[in-house]
Coordinates of N, CA and C in Angstrom, one line a residue:
X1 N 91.9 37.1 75.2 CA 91.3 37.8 74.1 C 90.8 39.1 74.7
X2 N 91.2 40.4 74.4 CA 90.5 41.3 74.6 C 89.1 41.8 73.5
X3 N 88.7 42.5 74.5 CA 87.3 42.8 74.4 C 87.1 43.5 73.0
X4 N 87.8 44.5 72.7 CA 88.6 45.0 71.4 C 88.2 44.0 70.3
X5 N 89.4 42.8 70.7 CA 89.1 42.1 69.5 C 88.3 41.1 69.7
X6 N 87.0 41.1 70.7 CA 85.9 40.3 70.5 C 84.8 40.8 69.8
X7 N 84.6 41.9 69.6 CA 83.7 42.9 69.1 C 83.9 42.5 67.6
X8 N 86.0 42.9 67.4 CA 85.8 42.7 65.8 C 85.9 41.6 65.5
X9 N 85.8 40.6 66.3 CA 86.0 39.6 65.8 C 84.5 38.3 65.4
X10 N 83.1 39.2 66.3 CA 82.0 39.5 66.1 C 81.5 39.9 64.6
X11 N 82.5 41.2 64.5 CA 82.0 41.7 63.5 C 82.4 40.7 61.7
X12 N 83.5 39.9 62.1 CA 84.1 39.4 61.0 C 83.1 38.2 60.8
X13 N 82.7 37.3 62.3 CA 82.0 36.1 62.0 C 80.7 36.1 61.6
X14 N 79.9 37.6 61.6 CA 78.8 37.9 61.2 C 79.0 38.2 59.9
X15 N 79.9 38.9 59.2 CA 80.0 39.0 57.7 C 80.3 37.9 57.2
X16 N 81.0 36.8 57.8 CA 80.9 35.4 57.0 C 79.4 34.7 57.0
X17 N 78.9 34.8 58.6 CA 78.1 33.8 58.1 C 76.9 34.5 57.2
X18 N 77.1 36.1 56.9 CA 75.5 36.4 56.0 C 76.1 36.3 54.6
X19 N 77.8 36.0 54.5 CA 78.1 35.3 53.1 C 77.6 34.1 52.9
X20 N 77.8 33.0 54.0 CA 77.2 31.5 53.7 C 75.8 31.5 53.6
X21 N 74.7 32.6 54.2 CA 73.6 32.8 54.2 C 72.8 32.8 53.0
X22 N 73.9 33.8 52.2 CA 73.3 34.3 51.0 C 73.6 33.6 49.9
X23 N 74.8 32.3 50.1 CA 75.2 31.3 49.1 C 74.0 30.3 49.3
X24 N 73.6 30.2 50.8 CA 72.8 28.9 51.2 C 71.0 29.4 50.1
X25 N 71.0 30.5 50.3 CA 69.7 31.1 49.7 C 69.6 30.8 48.1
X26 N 71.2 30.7 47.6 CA 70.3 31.1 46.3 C 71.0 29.9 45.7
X27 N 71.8 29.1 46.3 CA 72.0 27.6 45.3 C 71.5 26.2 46.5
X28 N 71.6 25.4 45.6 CA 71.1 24.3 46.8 C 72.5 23.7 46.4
X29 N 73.3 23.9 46.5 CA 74.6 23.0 46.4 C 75.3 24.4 47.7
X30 N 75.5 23.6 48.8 CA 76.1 24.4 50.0 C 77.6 24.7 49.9
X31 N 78.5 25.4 49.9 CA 79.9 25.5 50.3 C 79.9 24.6 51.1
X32 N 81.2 24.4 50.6 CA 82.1 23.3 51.7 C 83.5 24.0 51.6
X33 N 84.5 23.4 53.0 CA 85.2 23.8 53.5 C 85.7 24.0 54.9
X34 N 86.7 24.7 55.2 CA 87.3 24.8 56.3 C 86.0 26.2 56.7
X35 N 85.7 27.2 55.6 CA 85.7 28.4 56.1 C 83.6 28.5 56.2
X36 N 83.3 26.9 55.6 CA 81.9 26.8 55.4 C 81.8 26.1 56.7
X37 N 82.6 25.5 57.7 CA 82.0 24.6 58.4 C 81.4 26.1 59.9
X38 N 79.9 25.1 59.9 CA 79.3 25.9 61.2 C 79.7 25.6 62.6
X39 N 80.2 24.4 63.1 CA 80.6 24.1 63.7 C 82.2 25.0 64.1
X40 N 82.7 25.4 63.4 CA 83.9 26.2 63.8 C 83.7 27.8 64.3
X41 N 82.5 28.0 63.3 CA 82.2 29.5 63.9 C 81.0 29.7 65.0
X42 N 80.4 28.4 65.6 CA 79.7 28.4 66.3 C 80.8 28.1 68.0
X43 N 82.1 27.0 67.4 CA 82.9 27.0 68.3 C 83.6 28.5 68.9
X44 N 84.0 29.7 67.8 CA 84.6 30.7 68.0 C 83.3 31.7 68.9
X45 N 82.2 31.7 68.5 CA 81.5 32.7 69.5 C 81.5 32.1 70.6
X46 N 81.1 30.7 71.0 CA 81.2 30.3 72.2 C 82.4 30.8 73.0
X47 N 83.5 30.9 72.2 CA 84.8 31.7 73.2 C 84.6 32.7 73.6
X48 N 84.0 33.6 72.6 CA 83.6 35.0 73.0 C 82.8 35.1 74.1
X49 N 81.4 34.4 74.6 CA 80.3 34.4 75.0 C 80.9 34.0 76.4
X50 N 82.2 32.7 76.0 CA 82.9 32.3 77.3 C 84.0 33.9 78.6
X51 N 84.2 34.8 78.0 CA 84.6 35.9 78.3 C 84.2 36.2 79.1
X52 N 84.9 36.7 80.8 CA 83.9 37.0 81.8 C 84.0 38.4 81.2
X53 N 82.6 38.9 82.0 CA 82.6 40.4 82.1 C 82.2 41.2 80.8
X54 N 82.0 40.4 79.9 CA 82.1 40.3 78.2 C 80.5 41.7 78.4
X55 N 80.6 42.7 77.4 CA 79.5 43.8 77.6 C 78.3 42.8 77.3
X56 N 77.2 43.3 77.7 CA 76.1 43.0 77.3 C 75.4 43.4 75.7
X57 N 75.8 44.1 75.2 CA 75.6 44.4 74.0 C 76.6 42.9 72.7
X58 N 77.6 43.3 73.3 CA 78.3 42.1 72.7 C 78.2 40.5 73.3
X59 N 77.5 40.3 74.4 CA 76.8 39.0 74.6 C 75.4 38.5 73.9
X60 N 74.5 39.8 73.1 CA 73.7 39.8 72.5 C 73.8 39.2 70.8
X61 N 75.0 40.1 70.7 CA 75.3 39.7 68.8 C 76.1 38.4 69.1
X62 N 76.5 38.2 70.3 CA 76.8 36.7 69.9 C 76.3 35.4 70.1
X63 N 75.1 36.2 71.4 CA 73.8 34.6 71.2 C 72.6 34.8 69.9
X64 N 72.8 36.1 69.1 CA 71.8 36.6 67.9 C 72.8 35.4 66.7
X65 N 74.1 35.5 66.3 CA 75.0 34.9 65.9 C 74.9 33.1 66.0
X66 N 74.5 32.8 67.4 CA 74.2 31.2 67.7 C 72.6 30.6 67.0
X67 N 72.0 32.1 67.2 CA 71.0 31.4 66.6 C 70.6 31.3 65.1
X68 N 71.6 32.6 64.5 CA 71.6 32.6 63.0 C 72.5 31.2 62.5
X69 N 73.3 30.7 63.3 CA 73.9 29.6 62.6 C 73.3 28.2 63.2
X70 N 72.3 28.3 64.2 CA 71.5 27.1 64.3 C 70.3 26.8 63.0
X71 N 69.9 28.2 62.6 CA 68.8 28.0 61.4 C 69.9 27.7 60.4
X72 N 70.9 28.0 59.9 CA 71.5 27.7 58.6 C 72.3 26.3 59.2
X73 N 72.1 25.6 60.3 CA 72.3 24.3 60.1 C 71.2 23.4 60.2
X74 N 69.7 23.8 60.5 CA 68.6 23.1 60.1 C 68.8 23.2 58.4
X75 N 68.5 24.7 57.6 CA 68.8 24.5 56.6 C 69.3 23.5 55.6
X76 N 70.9 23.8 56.3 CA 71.1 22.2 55.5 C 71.1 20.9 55.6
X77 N 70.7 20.6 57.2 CA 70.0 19.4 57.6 C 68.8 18.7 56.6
X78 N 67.9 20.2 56.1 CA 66.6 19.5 55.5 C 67.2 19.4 54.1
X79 N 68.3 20.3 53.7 CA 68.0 19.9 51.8 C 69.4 18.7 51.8
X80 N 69.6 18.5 53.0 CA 70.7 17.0 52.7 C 69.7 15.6 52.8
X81 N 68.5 16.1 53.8 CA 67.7 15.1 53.8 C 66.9 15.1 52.1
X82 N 67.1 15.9 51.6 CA 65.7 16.0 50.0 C 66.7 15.2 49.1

């Protein structure tokens, strides 16, 4: 994976997950799916993050990235518990 397309490919997993963000915000019925599961897109930055030599700016948006999809899977941990 070049670096090129780790940035955009940064840029694509962060426009998804502030889509699922802003579905998760305003209904309590969560997406589901291939393209809703956190586990996939938390798998795909880990590849990124895995990148030696990977810039520091872009090791940032993608541990900022791990943590925005750790709160939106407490999220739906608590309204699956309600």
């Amino acid at each position: 994976m070049s670096y090129d397309f780790a940035e955009k490919d940064l840029a694509h997993i962060r426009h998804v997950l502030s889509h699922l963000e802003q579905s998760a915000a305003g209904a309590r019925v969560f997406e589901t799916g291939p393209m809703a599961s956190l586990d996939y897109w938390q798998a795909r930055v880990r590849a990124i993050l895995a990148m030696p030599m990977l810039s520091t700016h872009a090791q940032k948006q993608a541990k900022d990235l791990l943590g925005r999809l750790e709160r939106l899977k407490d999220l739906r941990r608590c309204a699956a518990g309600s």
